[in-house]
Structures are given as C-alpha cells and as structure tokens.
PDB file of C-alpha atoms and ligand atoms in Angstrom:
ATOM      1  CA  MET A   6      21.630  16.880  19.854  1.00 49.00           C
ATOM      2  CA  ASN A   7      19.924  18.738  22.672  1.00 51.00           C
ATOM      3  CA  ALA A   8      18.254  17.353  25.784  1.00 48.00           C
ATOM      4  CA  ALA A   9      14.779  17.678  24.235  1.00 54.00           C
ATOM      5  CA  ASP A  10      15.667  14.874  21.809  1.00 86.00           C
ATOM      6  CA  ALA A  11      15.399  12.351  24.629  1.00 92.00           C
ATOM      7  CA  THR A  12      11.617  12.787  24.794  1.00 92.00           C
ATOM      8  CA  ARG A  13      11.145  11.881  21.131  1.00 96.00           C
ATOM      9  CA  SER A  14      10.085   8.416  19.942  1.00 97.00           C
ATOM     10  CA  ILE A  15      12.053   5.486  18.610  1.00 98.00           C
ATOM     11  CA  GLY A  16      10.805   4.610  15.121  1.00 98.00           C
ATOM     12  CA  VAL A  17      10.574   0.915  14.249  1.00 98.00           C
ATOM     13  CA  PHE A  18       9.550  -0.535  10.915  1.00 98.00           C
ATOM     14  CA  ASP A  19       9.050  -3.860   9.207  1.00 96.00           C
ATOM     15  CA  SER A  20       7.341  -5.041   6.054  1.00 95.00           C
ATOM     16  CA  GLY A  21       4.487  -6.310   8.246  1.00 92.00           C
ATOM     17  CA  VAL A  22       3.822  -7.663  11.699  1.00 91.00           C
ATOM     18  CA  GLY A  23       7.047  -9.704  12.018  1.00 92.00           C
ATOM     19  CA  GLY A  24       9.001  -6.759  13.404  1.00 95.00           C
ATOM     20  CA  LEU A  25       6.706  -6.816  16.434  1.00 95.00           C
ATOM     21  CA  THR A  26       9.014  -9.558  17.787  1.00 92.00           C
ATOM     22  CA  VAL A  27      11.724  -6.876  17.886  1.00 96.00           C
ATOM     23  CA  LEU A  28       9.314  -4.242  19.186  1.00 97.00           C
ATOM     24  CA  LYS A  29       8.402  -6.510  22.091  1.00 95.00           C
ATOM     25  CA  ALA A  30      12.089  -6.850  23.015  1.00 96.00           C
ATOM     26  CA  LEU A  31      12.540  -3.062  22.740  1.00 97.00           C
ATOM     27  CA  GLN A  32       9.607  -2.521  25.130  1.00 96.00           C
ATOM     28  CA  ALA A  33      11.053  -5.005  27.624  1.00 96.00           C
ATOM     29  CA  GLU A  34      14.529  -3.447  27.427  1.00 96.00           C
ATOM     30  CA  MET A  35      13.335   0.190  27.535  1.00 97.00           C
ATOM     31  CA  PRO A  36       9.849   0.341  29.123  1.00 96.00           C
ATOM     32  CA  HIS A  37      10.078   4.131  29.534  1.00 96.00           C
ATOM     33  CA  GLU A  38      10.645   4.907  25.837  1.00 97.00           C
ATOM     34  CA  ARG A  39       7.987   6.038  23.353  1.00 97.00           C
ATOM     35  CA  LEU A  40       7.812   3.692  20.347  1.00 98.00           C
ATOM     36  CA  VAL A  41       6.161   4.197  16.977  1.00 98.00           C
ATOM     37  CA  TYR A  42       5.908   1.052  14.847  1.00 98.00           C
ATOM     38  CA  LEU A  43       5.112   0.982  11.140  1.00 98.00           C
ATOM     39  CA  GLY A  44       4.193  -2.256   9.355  1.00 97.00           C
ATOM     40  CA  ASP A  45       4.151  -1.865   5.564  1.00 97.00           C
ATOM     41  CA  THR A  46       1.418  -4.483   5.292  1.00 95.00           C
ATOM     42  CA  ALA A  47       0.192  -3.193   1.922  1.00 96.00           C
ATOM     43  CA  ARG A  48       3.462  -4.283   0.313  1.00 96.00           C
ATOM     44  CA  LEU A  49       4.407  -7.397   2.328  1.00 93.00           C
ATOM     45  CA  PRO A  50       6.373  -9.507   1.513  1.00 94.00           C
ATOM     46  CA  TYR A  51       9.565  -7.582   0.829  1.00 96.00           C
ATOM     47  CA  GLY A  52      11.612 -10.789   0.682  1.00 94.00           C
ATOM     48  CA  THR A  53      10.620 -11.748  -2.871  1.00 95.00           C
ATOM     49  CA  LYS A  54      11.002  -8.225  -4.339  1.00 96.00           C
ATOM     50  CA  SER A  55      13.993  -6.741  -6.169  1.00 97.00           C
ATOM     51  CA  PRO A  56      16.616  -4.821  -4.170  1.00 97.00           C
ATOM     52  CA  ALA A  57      15.535  -1.588  -5.908  1.00 97.00           C
ATOM     53  CA  SER A  58      11.907  -1.999  -4.792  1.00 98.00           C
ATOM     54  CA  ILE A  59      12.888  -3.029  -1.256  1.00 98.00           C
ATOM     55  CA  ALA A  60      15.169   0.014  -0.915  1.00 98.00           C
ATOM     56  CA  ARG A  61      12.455   2.352  -2.227  1.00 98.00           C
ATOM     57  CA  TYR A  62       9.856   0.920   0.184  1.00 98.00           C
ATOM     58  CA  ALA A  63      12.270   1.135   3.114  1.00 98.00           C
ATOM     59  CA  CYS A  64      13.142   4.769   2.352  1.00 98.00           C
ATOM     60  CA  GLN A  65       9.444   5.670   2.099  1.00 98.00           C
ATOM     61  CA  ALA A  66       8.650   3.954   5.406  1.00 98.00           C
ATOM     62  CA  THR A  67      11.545   5.808   7.028  1.00 98.00           C
ATOM     63  CA  ALA A  68      10.356   9.151   5.616  1.00 98.00           C
ATOM     64  CA  LEU A  69       6.977   8.626   7.233  1.00 98.00           C
ATOM     65  CA  LEU A  70       8.589   7.866  10.591  1.00 98.00           C
ATOM     66  CA  GLN A  71      10.804  10.949  10.238  1.00 97.00           C
ATOM     67  CA  GLN A  72       7.614  13.007   9.991  1.00 97.00           C
ATOM     68  CA  ARG A  73       6.742  11.595  13.426  1.00 96.00           C
ATOM     69  CA  ASP A  74       9.880  13.236  14.789  1.00 93.00           C
ATOM     70  CA  ILE A  75      11.809  10.126  15.796  1.00 97.00           C
ATOM     71  CA  LYS A  76      15.220  10.202  17.497  1.00 97.00           C
ATOM     72  CA  MET A  77      16.371   6.756  16.309  1.00 98.00           C
ATOM     73  CA  LEU A  78      15.332   4.210  13.658  1.00 98.00           C
ATOM     74  CA  VAL A  79      15.262   0.462  14.277  1.00 98.00           C
ATOM     75  CA  VAL A  80      14.943  -1.469  11.008  1.00 98.00           C
ATOM     76  CA  ALA A  81      13.071  -4.489  12.394  1.00 98.00           C
ATOM     77  CA  CYS A  82      13.145  -6.297   9.063  1.00 97.00           C
ATOM     78  CA  ASN A  83      16.048  -8.488   8.008  1.00 97.00           C
ATOM     79  CA  THR A  84      15.319  -7.982   4.322  1.00 97.00           C
ATOM     80  CA  ALA A  85      15.324  -4.170   4.576  1.00 98.00           C
ATOM     81  CA  SER A  86      18.399  -4.309   6.837  1.00 97.00           C
ATOM     82  CA  ALA A  87      20.237  -6.498   4.308  1.00 96.00           C
ATOM     83  CA  VAL A  88      19.328  -4.349   1.309  1.00 97.00           C
ATOM     84  CA  ALA A  89      18.958  -0.755   2.454  1.00 97.00           C
ATOM     85  CA  LEU A  90      20.773  -0.045   5.730  1.00 97.00           C
ATOM     86  CA  ASP A  91      23.342   2.315   4.182  1.00 97.00           C
ATOM     87  CA  ALA A  92      20.664   4.282   2.317  1.00 98.00           C
ATOM     88  CA  LEU A  93      18.588   4.569   5.489  1.00 98.00           C
ATOM     89  CA  ARG A  94      21.608   5.767   7.504  1.00 98.00           C
ATOM     90  CA  GLU A  95      22.164   8.463   4.904  1.00 98.00           C
ATOM     91  CA  GLN A  96      18.508   9.474   5.015  1.00 98.00           C
ATOM     92  CA  MET A  97      18.415   9.607   8.831  1.00 97.00           C
ATOM     93  CA  GLN A  98      21.666  11.528   9.327  1.00 96.00           C
ATOM     94  CA  PRO A  99      22.715  12.595  11.948  1.00 95.00           C
ATOM     95  CA  LEU A 100      20.293  10.345  13.844  1.00 96.00           C
ATOM     96  CA  PRO A 101      21.201   6.703  14.594  1.00 96.00           C
ATOM     97  CA  VAL A 102      19.929   3.648  12.700  1.00 98.00           C
ATOM     98  CA  ILE A 103      20.114   0.036  13.901  1.00 98.00           C
ATOM     99  CA  GLY A 104      19.396  -2.984  11.703  1.00 98.00           C
ATOM    100  CA  VAL A 105      18.777  -6.557  12.815  1.00 97.00           C
ATOM    101  CA  VAL A 106      21.384  -8.500  10.823  1.00 97.00           C
ATOM    102  CA  VAL A 107      24.518  -7.664  12.840  1.00 96.00           C
ATOM    103  CA  PRO A 108      22.723  -8.187  16.208  1.00 95.00           C
ATOM    104  CA  GLY A 109      21.436 -11.578  14.947  1.00 96.00           C
ATOM    105  CA  ALA A 110      24.913 -12.587  13.799  1.00 97.00           C
ATOM    106  CA  THR A 111      26.312 -11.467  17.170  1.00 96.00           C
ATOM    107  CA  ALA A 112      23.794 -13.629  19.025  1.00 95.00           C
ATOM    108  CA  ALA A 113      24.813 -16.672  16.944  1.00 97.00           C
ATOM    109  CA  VAL A 114      28.598 -16.330  17.248  1.00 97.00           C
ATOM    110  CA  THR A 115      28.239 -15.656  20.979  1.00 97.00           C
ATOM    111  CA  ALA A 116      26.152 -18.822  21.422  1.00 97.00           C
ATOM    112  CA  LYS A 117      28.412 -21.038  19.247  1.00 97.00           C
ATOM    113  CA  PRO A 118      31.878 -19.536  18.666  1.00 97.00           C
ATOM    114  CA  GLY A 119      33.673 -21.146  15.714  1.00 97.00           C
ATOM    115  CA  GLY A 120      30.493 -23.073  14.964  1.00 97.00           C
ATOM    116  CA  ARG A 121      28.439 -23.965  11.925  1.00 98.00           C
ATOM    117  CA  HIS A 122      25.466 -21.642  11.505  1.00 98.00           C
ATOM    118  CA  LEU A 123      22.349 -22.188   9.428  1.00 98.00           C
ATOM    119  CA  VAL A 124      20.606 -18.938   8.456  1.00 98.00           C
ATOM    120  CA  LEU A 125      16.899 -19.224   7.632  1.00 97.00           C
ATOM    121  CA  ALA A 126      15.714 -16.056   5.907  1.00 97.00           C
ATOM    122  CA  THR A 127      13.922 -14.575   2.909  1.00 96.00           C
ATOM    123  CA  GLU A 128      15.122 -14.889  -0.676  1.00 96.00           C
ATOM    124  CA  ALA A 129      16.475 -11.328  -0.738  1.00 96.00           C
ATOM    125  CA  THR A 130      18.405 -11.682   2.542  1.00 97.00           C
ATOM    126  CA  VAL A 131      19.954 -14.962   1.371  1.00 97.00           C
ATOM    127  CA  ARG A 132      20.753 -13.608  -2.099  1.00 96.00           C
ATOM    128  CA  LEU A 133      22.715 -10.725  -0.591  1.00 96.00           C
ATOM    129  CA  GLY A 134      24.650 -12.979   1.817  1.00 96.00           C
ATOM    130  CA  ALA A 135      24.148 -10.387   4.548  1.00 94.00           C
ATOM    131  CA  TYR A 136      24.393 -12.839   7.450  1.00 96.00           C
ATOM    132  CA  ARG A 137      27.379 -14.642   5.946  1.00 97.00           C
ATOM    133  CA  ALA A 138      29.285 -11.339   5.765  1.00 97.00           C
ATOM    134  CA  ALA A 139      28.240 -10.247   9.267  1.00 97.00           C
ATOM    135  CA  ILE A 140      29.152 -13.618  10.839  1.00 98.00           C
ATOM    136  CA  HIS A 141      32.531 -13.798   9.119  1.00 98.00           C
ATOM    137  CA  SER A 142      33.433 -10.271  10.187  1.00 97.00           C
ATOM    138  CA  LEU A 143      32.747 -11.307  13.806  1.00 97.00           C
ATOM    139  CA  ASP A 144      34.121 -14.875  13.658  1.00 98.00           C
ATOM    140  CA  PRO A 145      36.261 -15.753  10.617  1.00 97.00           C
ATOM    141  CA  GLN A 146      36.384 -19.433  11.696  1.00 95.00           C
ATOM    142  CA  ALA A 147      32.597 -19.875  11.517  1.00 97.00           C
ATOM    143  CA  ALA A 148      30.892 -21.905   8.771  1.00 97.00           C
ATOM    144  CA  VAL A 149      27.687 -20.453   7.348  1.00 98.00           C
ATOM    145  CA  ASP A 150      24.878 -22.001   5.304  1.00 97.00           C
ATOM    146  CA  GLU A 151      21.892 -19.941   4.174  1.00 97.00           C
ATOM    147  CA  LEU A 152      18.447 -21.129   3.175  1.00 97.00           C
ATOM    148  CA  ALA A 153      15.539 -19.100   1.808  1.00 97.00           C
ATOM    149  CA  CYS A 154      12.246 -20.230   3.386  1.00 96.00           C
ATOM    150  CA  GLU A 155       9.547 -17.938   1.981  1.00 94.00           C
ATOM    151  CA  LEU A 156       6.618 -20.186   2.939  1.00 95.00           C
ATOM    152  CA  LEU A 157       7.444 -19.750   6.614  1.00 95.00           C
ATOM    153  CA  VAL A 158       6.509 -16.055   6.406  1.00 92.00           C
ATOM    154  CA  SER A 159       2.967 -17.035   5.369  1.00 91.00           C
ATOM    155  CA  LEU A 160       2.848 -19.692   8.080  1.00 92.00           C
ATOM    156  CA  ALA A 161       3.669 -17.124  10.764  1.00 89.00           C
ATOM    157  CA  GLU A 162       1.235 -14.598   9.270  1.00 83.00           C
ATOM    158  CA  GLU A 163      -1.436 -17.298   9.460  1.00 84.00           C
ATOM    159  CA  GLY A 164      -0.632 -17.993  13.105  1.00 84.00           C
ATOM    160  CA  TRP A 165       0.224 -21.666  12.455  1.00 90.00           C
ATOM    161  CA  ASN A 166       3.112 -21.496  14.855  1.00 90.00           C
ATOM    162  CA  ASP A 167       3.520 -25.153  15.752  1.00 92.00           C
ATOM    163  CA  GLY A 168       2.426 -28.603  14.642  1.00 95.00           C
ATOM    164  CA  ALA A 169       2.918 -31.095  11.850  1.00 97.00           C
ATOM    165  CA  ILE A 170       2.365 -28.744   8.897  1.00 97.00           C
ATOM    166  CA  GLY A 171       5.110 -26.322   9.883  1.00 97.00           C
ATOM    167  CA  GLU A 172       7.508 -29.135  10.759  1.00 98.00           C
ATOM    168  CA  ALA A 173       6.919 -30.787   7.362  1.00 98.00           C
ATOM    169  CA  ILE A 174       7.578 -27.491   5.559  1.00 98.00           C
ATOM    170  CA  VAL A 175      10.835 -26.922   7.464  1.00 98.00           C
ATOM    171  CA  GLN A 176      11.918 -30.525   6.729  1.00 97.00           C
ATOM    172  CA  ARG A 177      11.133 -30.017   3.042  1.00 98.00           C
ATOM    173  CA  TYR A 178      13.296 -26.886   2.910  1.00 98.00           C
ATOM    174  CA  LEU A 179      16.134 -28.683   4.714  1.00 97.00           C
ATOM    175  CA  GLU A 180      16.177 -31.316   1.944  1.00 97.00           C
ATOM    176  CA  GLU A 181      17.723 -28.622  -0.260  1.00 95.00           C
ATOM    177  CA  LEU A 182      20.864 -28.591   1.909  1.00 96.00           C
ATOM    178  CA  PRO A 183      23.866 -30.923   1.948  1.00 95.00           C
ATOM    179  CA  ASP A 184      23.926 -33.307   4.936  1.00 93.00           C
ATOM    180  CA  ALA A 185      26.454 -31.359   7.034  1.00 91.00           C
ATOM    181  CA  ALA A 186      24.442 -28.153   6.773  1.00 94.00           C
ATOM    182  CA  ARG A 187      21.398 -29.961   8.179  1.00 94.00           C
ATOM    183  CA  ARG A 188      23.316 -30.520  11.419  1.00 94.00           C
ATOM    184  CA  PRO A 189      24.253 -26.961  12.449  1.00 97.00           C
ATOM    185  CA  ASP A 190      25.423 -25.721  15.838  1.00 98.00           C
ATOM    186  CA  SER A 191      23.056 -22.768  15.586  1.00 98.00           C
ATOM    187  CA  VAL A 192      19.967 -21.935  13.571  1.00 98.00           C
ATOM    188  CA  ILE A 193      19.632 -18.186  13.007  1.00 97.00           C
ATOM    189  CA  LEU A 194      16.077 -16.988  12.560  1.00 96.00           C
ATOM    190  CA  GLY A 195      17.060 -14.383   9.967  1.00 96.00           C
ATOM    191  CA  CYS A 196      13.529 -13.168   9.356  1.00 96.00           C
ATOM    192  CA  THR A 197      11.562 -11.270  11.981  1.00 93.00           C
ATOM    193  CA  HIS A 198       8.542 -13.534  11.433  1.00 92.00           C
ATOM    194  CA  PHE A 199      10.371 -16.696  12.359  1.00 94.00           C
ATOM    195  CA  PRO A 200      10.663 -16.325  16.173  1.00 93.00           C
ATOM    196  CA  LEU A 201       6.928 -16.979  16.250  1.00 91.00           C
ATOM    197  CA  LEU A 202       7.667 -20.471  14.856  1.00 95.00           C
ATOM    198  CA  ARG A 203      10.239 -21.260  17.546  1.00 95.00           C
ATOM    199  CA  ASP A 204       8.326 -24.369  18.724  1.00 96.00           C
ATOM    200  CA  THR A 205       8.345 -25.690  15.163  1.00 97.00           C
ATOM    201  CA  PHE A 206      12.116 -25.240  14.855  1.00 97.00           C
ATOM    202  CA  ARG A 207      12.644 -26.726  18.309  1.00 97.00           C
ATOM    203  CA  ALA A 208      10.751 -29.847  17.231  1.00 97.00           C
ATOM    204  CA  VAL A 209      12.819 -30.216  14.049  1.00 97.00           C
ATOM    205  CA  PHE A 210      16.353 -29.581  15.345  1.00 97.00           C
ATOM    206  CA  ASP A 211      18.232 -31.524  18.038  1.00 95.00           C
ATOM    207  CA  ASP A 212      18.272 -30.175  21.591  1.00 95.00           C
ATOM    208  CA  GLY A 213      21.918 -29.107  21.392  1.00 96.00           C
ATOM    209  CA  VAL A 214      21.249 -26.738  18.470  1.00 97.00           C
ATOM    210  CA  ALA A 215      21.017 -23.085  19.567  1.00 97.00           C
ATOM    211  CA  ILE A 216      18.047 -21.318  17.982  1.00 97.00           C
ATOM    212  CA  VAL A 217      18.810 -17.613  17.945  1.00 96.00           C
ATOM    213  CA  ASP A 218      17.124 -14.460  16.694  1.00 93.00           C
ATOM    214  CA  SER A 219      17.932 -10.761  16.606  1.00 93.00           C
ATOM    215  CA  ALA A 220      15.287  -9.367  18.937  1.00 94.00           C
ATOM    216  CA  ASN A 221      17.096  -9.224  22.285  1.00 93.00           C
ATOM    217  CA  THR A 222      20.518  -8.291  20.900  1.00 93.00           C
ATOM    218  CA  THR A 223      18.936  -5.532  18.778  1.00 96.00           C
ATOM    219  CA  ALA A 224      17.061  -4.131  21.784  1.00 97.00           C
ATOM    220  CA  ARG A 225      20.228  -4.156  23.896  1.00 96.00           C
ATOM    221  CA  ALA A 226      22.215  -2.427  21.127  1.00 96.00           C
ATOM    222  CA  ALA A 227      19.476   0.231  20.820  1.00 97.00           C
ATOM    223  CA  ARG A 228      19.472   0.921  24.575  1.00 97.00           C
ATOM    224  CA  GLU A 229      23.258   1.185  24.700  1.00 96.00           C
ATOM    225  CA  LEU A 230      23.368   3.527  21.706  1.00 96.00           C
ATOM    226  CA  LEU A 231      20.729   5.870  23.138  1.00 96.00           C
ATOM    227  CA  ALA A 232      22.642   6.008  26.431  1.00 95.00           C
ATOM    228  CA  GLU A 233      25.928   6.650  24.628  1.00 96.00           C
ATOM    229  CA  LEU A 234      24.358   9.518  22.646  1.00 95.00           C
ATOM    230  CA  GLY A 235      22.720  10.945  25.775  1.00 95.00           C
ATOM    231  CA  ILE A 236      19.202  10.710  24.314  1.00 95.00           C
ATOM    232  CA  ALA A 237      17.680   7.951  26.463  1.00 96.00           C
ATOM    233  CA  ARG A 238      14.399   8.934  28.102  1.00 95.00           C
ATOM    234  CA  ASP A 239      14.277   9.314  31.895  1.00 91.00           C
ATOM    235  CA  ASP A 240      13.759   6.004  33.715  1.00 88.00           C
ATOM    236  CA  ASP A 241      10.706   7.337  35.549  1.00 89.00           C
ATOM    237  CA  ALA A 242       8.850   8.320  32.332  1.00 91.00           C
ATOM    238  CA  ASP A 243       5.926   6.207  31.082  1.00 92.00           C
ATOM    239  CA  GLY A 244       6.536   4.538  27.750  1.00 94.00           C
ATOM    240  CA  ASP A 245       3.903   4.399  25.038  1.00 95.00           C
ATOM    241  CA  LEU A 246       3.282   2.733  21.707  1.00 96.00           C
ATOM    242  CA  THR A 247       1.764   3.944  18.436  1.00 97.00           C
ATOM    243  CA  LEU A 248       0.985   1.270  15.837  1.00 98.00           C
ATOM    244  CA  LEU A 249       0.800   2.227  12.157  1.00 98.00           C
ATOM    245  CA  ALA A 250       0.101   0.020   9.134  1.00 98.00           C
ATOM    246  CA  THR A 251      -0.280   0.702   5.432  1.00 98.00           C
ATOM    247  CA  ASP A 252      -3.238  -1.678   5.052  1.00 96.00           C
ATOM    248  CA  GLY A 253      -5.598  -4.006   6.883  1.00 92.00           C
ATOM    249  CA  ALA A 254      -6.021  -2.747  10.444  1.00 96.00           C
ATOM    250  CA  THR A 255      -8.209  -5.726  11.387  1.00 95.00           C
ATOM    251  CA  ARG A 256      -5.746  -8.323  10.143  1.00 92.00           C
ATOM    252  CA  PHE A 257      -2.821  -6.412  11.647  1.00 94.00           C
ATOM    253  CA  ALA A 258      -4.614  -6.396  15.007  1.00 94.00           C
ATOM    254  CA  ARG A 259      -5.407 -10.124  14.875  1.00 91.00           C
ATOM    255  CA  VAL A 260      -1.962 -11.322  13.813  1.00 89.00           C
ATOM    256  CA  GLY A 261      -0.031  -8.556  15.572  1.00 91.00           C
ATOM    257  CA  GLY A 262      -1.757  -9.416  18.849  1.00 91.00           C
ATOM    258  CA  GLN A 263      -0.217 -12.900  18.618  1.00 83.00           C
ATOM    259  CA  PHE A 264       3.227 -11.428  18.075  1.00 82.00           C
ATOM    260  CA  LEU A 265       2.866  -8.990  20.989  1.00 89.00           C
ATOM    261  CA  GLY A 266       1.115 -11.520  23.208  1.00 85.00           C
ATOM    262  CA  ARG A 267      -1.867  -9.252  23.932  1.00 89.00           C
ATOM    263  CA  ASP A 268      -5.261  -8.456  22.430  1.00 93.00           C
ATOM    264  CA  LEU A 269      -5.414  -5.687  19.833  1.00 95.00           C
ATOM    265  CA  THR A 270      -8.394  -4.351  17.888  1.00 96.00           C
ATOM    266  CA  TRP A 271      -8.468  -2.437  14.605  1.00 96.00           C
ATOM    267  CA  LYS A 272      -8.944   0.732  16.662  1.00 97.00           C
ATOM    268  CA  ASP A 273      -5.402   0.326  18.014  1.00 97.00           C
ATOM    269  CA  ILE A 274      -3.959   0.599  14.489  1.00 97.00           C
ATOM    270  CA  GLU A 275      -3.691   3.829  12.495  1.00 98.00           C
ATOM    271  CA  VAL A 276      -3.740   3.158   8.749  1.00 98.00           C
ATOM    272  CA  VAL A 277      -1.313   5.424   6.854  1.00 98.00           C
ATOM    273  CA  ASP A 278      -0.357   5.965   3.230  1.00 94.00           C
ATOM    274  CA  LEU A 279       3.290   6.177   2.190  1.00 91.00           C
TER     275      LEU A 279
HETATM  276  N1  DGL B 312      10.059  -9.156   7.935  1.00 80.33           N
HETATM  277  C1  DGL B 312      10.785  -9.697   6.818  1.00 80.33           C
HETATM  278  C2  DGL B 312      12.223 -10.019   7.231  1.00 80.33           C
HETATM  279  O1  DGL B 312      12.579  -9.943   8.399  1.00 80.33           O
HETATM  280  C3  DGL B 312      10.138 -10.960   6.292  1.00 80.33           C
HETATM  281  C4  DGL B 312       8.829 -10.759   5.586  1.00 80.33           C
HETATM  282  C5  DGL B 312       8.959 -10.184   4.208  1.00 80.33           C
HETATM  283  O2  DGL B 312       9.416 -10.877   3.277  1.00 80.33           O
HETATM  284  O3  DGL B 312       8.582  -9.029   4.040  1.00 80.33           O
HETATM  285  O4  DGL B 312      13.020 -10.328   6.390  1.00 80.33           O
END
C-alpha cells in the first residue's frame, strides 16, 4: 500500500441504523478519519434471513463501498459478521476487514474472565453460534448462553429505548432460558441495535452484571490495525462522514439521529441502489 491510501475513507456497513453505534465509537476513536456509512435499510432485518441471502446482501453492500475507494471495511452488523466475514475478507483483499463479533467477545471475557456470558442477538447470529466460538477461543473456561431477541431490533428502530414495554419484552425472552442462564456475569449486546436499549437492560439485570457491546473494542481494533498497516490519516486532518442508505432517507435521519446523538435531516442521507 502506498502513502496515498491513508487519505481514503473507512467503509462501515450495517443492515440499517444499528451500526451507527459502532460508527459513533469509530468517530470518537479516530476523529481525523473520513468515514462512509451504508445502512441497507431496504432489506433490514438481516437477522431473520437465510445465510445465503445475508451473505449476498453483505457482498453487495461491500461492493458499493469499494466503489467509494475505501481503505478498510468495518462490518458493523453482528449478523453479517457472523455469516459472511470470510467472504468479505476475500472480496476486499488485500485491504483489511474488521467484524464486530470478536471485539464483542473480547470485551466480555475482559470484563468477566471465566464467567458466564449471555449473548442477546438475532436469530442468524445465534443459529451460527458465532459468539460461543469467539468466546471459547479467547477463554475456554467461559460458559455461554445465547438468546435470539428479534423484537428488540424493532424496539430500537422505533426509538422505545427505555420503559416498561421494553423491560417486559426482555423478561419474556428470558423466560426461554434455564434459571442459571438468567443470572449471567455479563450480557453481551450481540446486535448493533441493542446498545440503544442499554437502560432497558440495566433495569432488568442486577447491578453486578456487566453489559457489554462491540462498539468501543471494534473502534480500538480498527485504529490499531490502520496504524500497524501505516494507513492511518494524519492526526491534524479533519474527519468527515458520508451517510448512505438503500431506502427511506427521512426515517434513517430520524432514527439515525437518535443513534448518533445529533439531529439529521433527509438531506444528510444519500439514497443508493445496490
Ligand atoms: N444490525 C443487525 C445485527 O447487528 C441487527 C438487525 C438485523 O437483523 O438486520 O445483527
């Protein structure tokens, strides 16, 4: 790679607005980098689709970001990371790709070594056991339970981030688990939408339970990898952000603004076709 690569953007994609939780952490970690974010809102949710469809969508989203001349890809979607990371690495070669599953698992085993972890994620992520494998490769002593919570994606998309309705839904999902699994040492928010519901989880689980997500560990891993490859942008450069979505600029702006913690309008979102 030559020095010019450093000025290129970091591509980030998710099935929708959830990956903005990761984008926000990337901005905080690397304020001088250029970021281009794609939310595949036309096809959300990925979590209930077949692995073949998820992989096809993820490869198409990546191809669009490659046209924007990116230097690195951050897969800010647990479902796409669980299903398609190897295919995306192949497609992006020789450029680096970071998913969110291993950083999320790292955050959990760091917070509670040898502990019992409860992974809350989409159906596809749970079906593939991606977190279980990542946690056990980092900490073979850990116990892992996984629970698919599809309704929570809609709750976050609706902006119902706290209150009795969300708490009741989480409690209802927990009824599906054996008693011991309902008393974990850590709860892993294995879906990029779920950090928005942190207050809901905090109200449901005891104070001693660590509630972890992938955002900060992913952002740190991305910064370290860019530095290692010599393609980090100069510290004195101004960062910028391009937001792309495959449908619904107005809705993306309304919900995405909540994720980013600032006002957006439809004019801030470029609608693209994959
Ligand atoms: N962003 C997805 C994830 O992190 C959840 C939403 C979806 O099902 O597409 O798994």
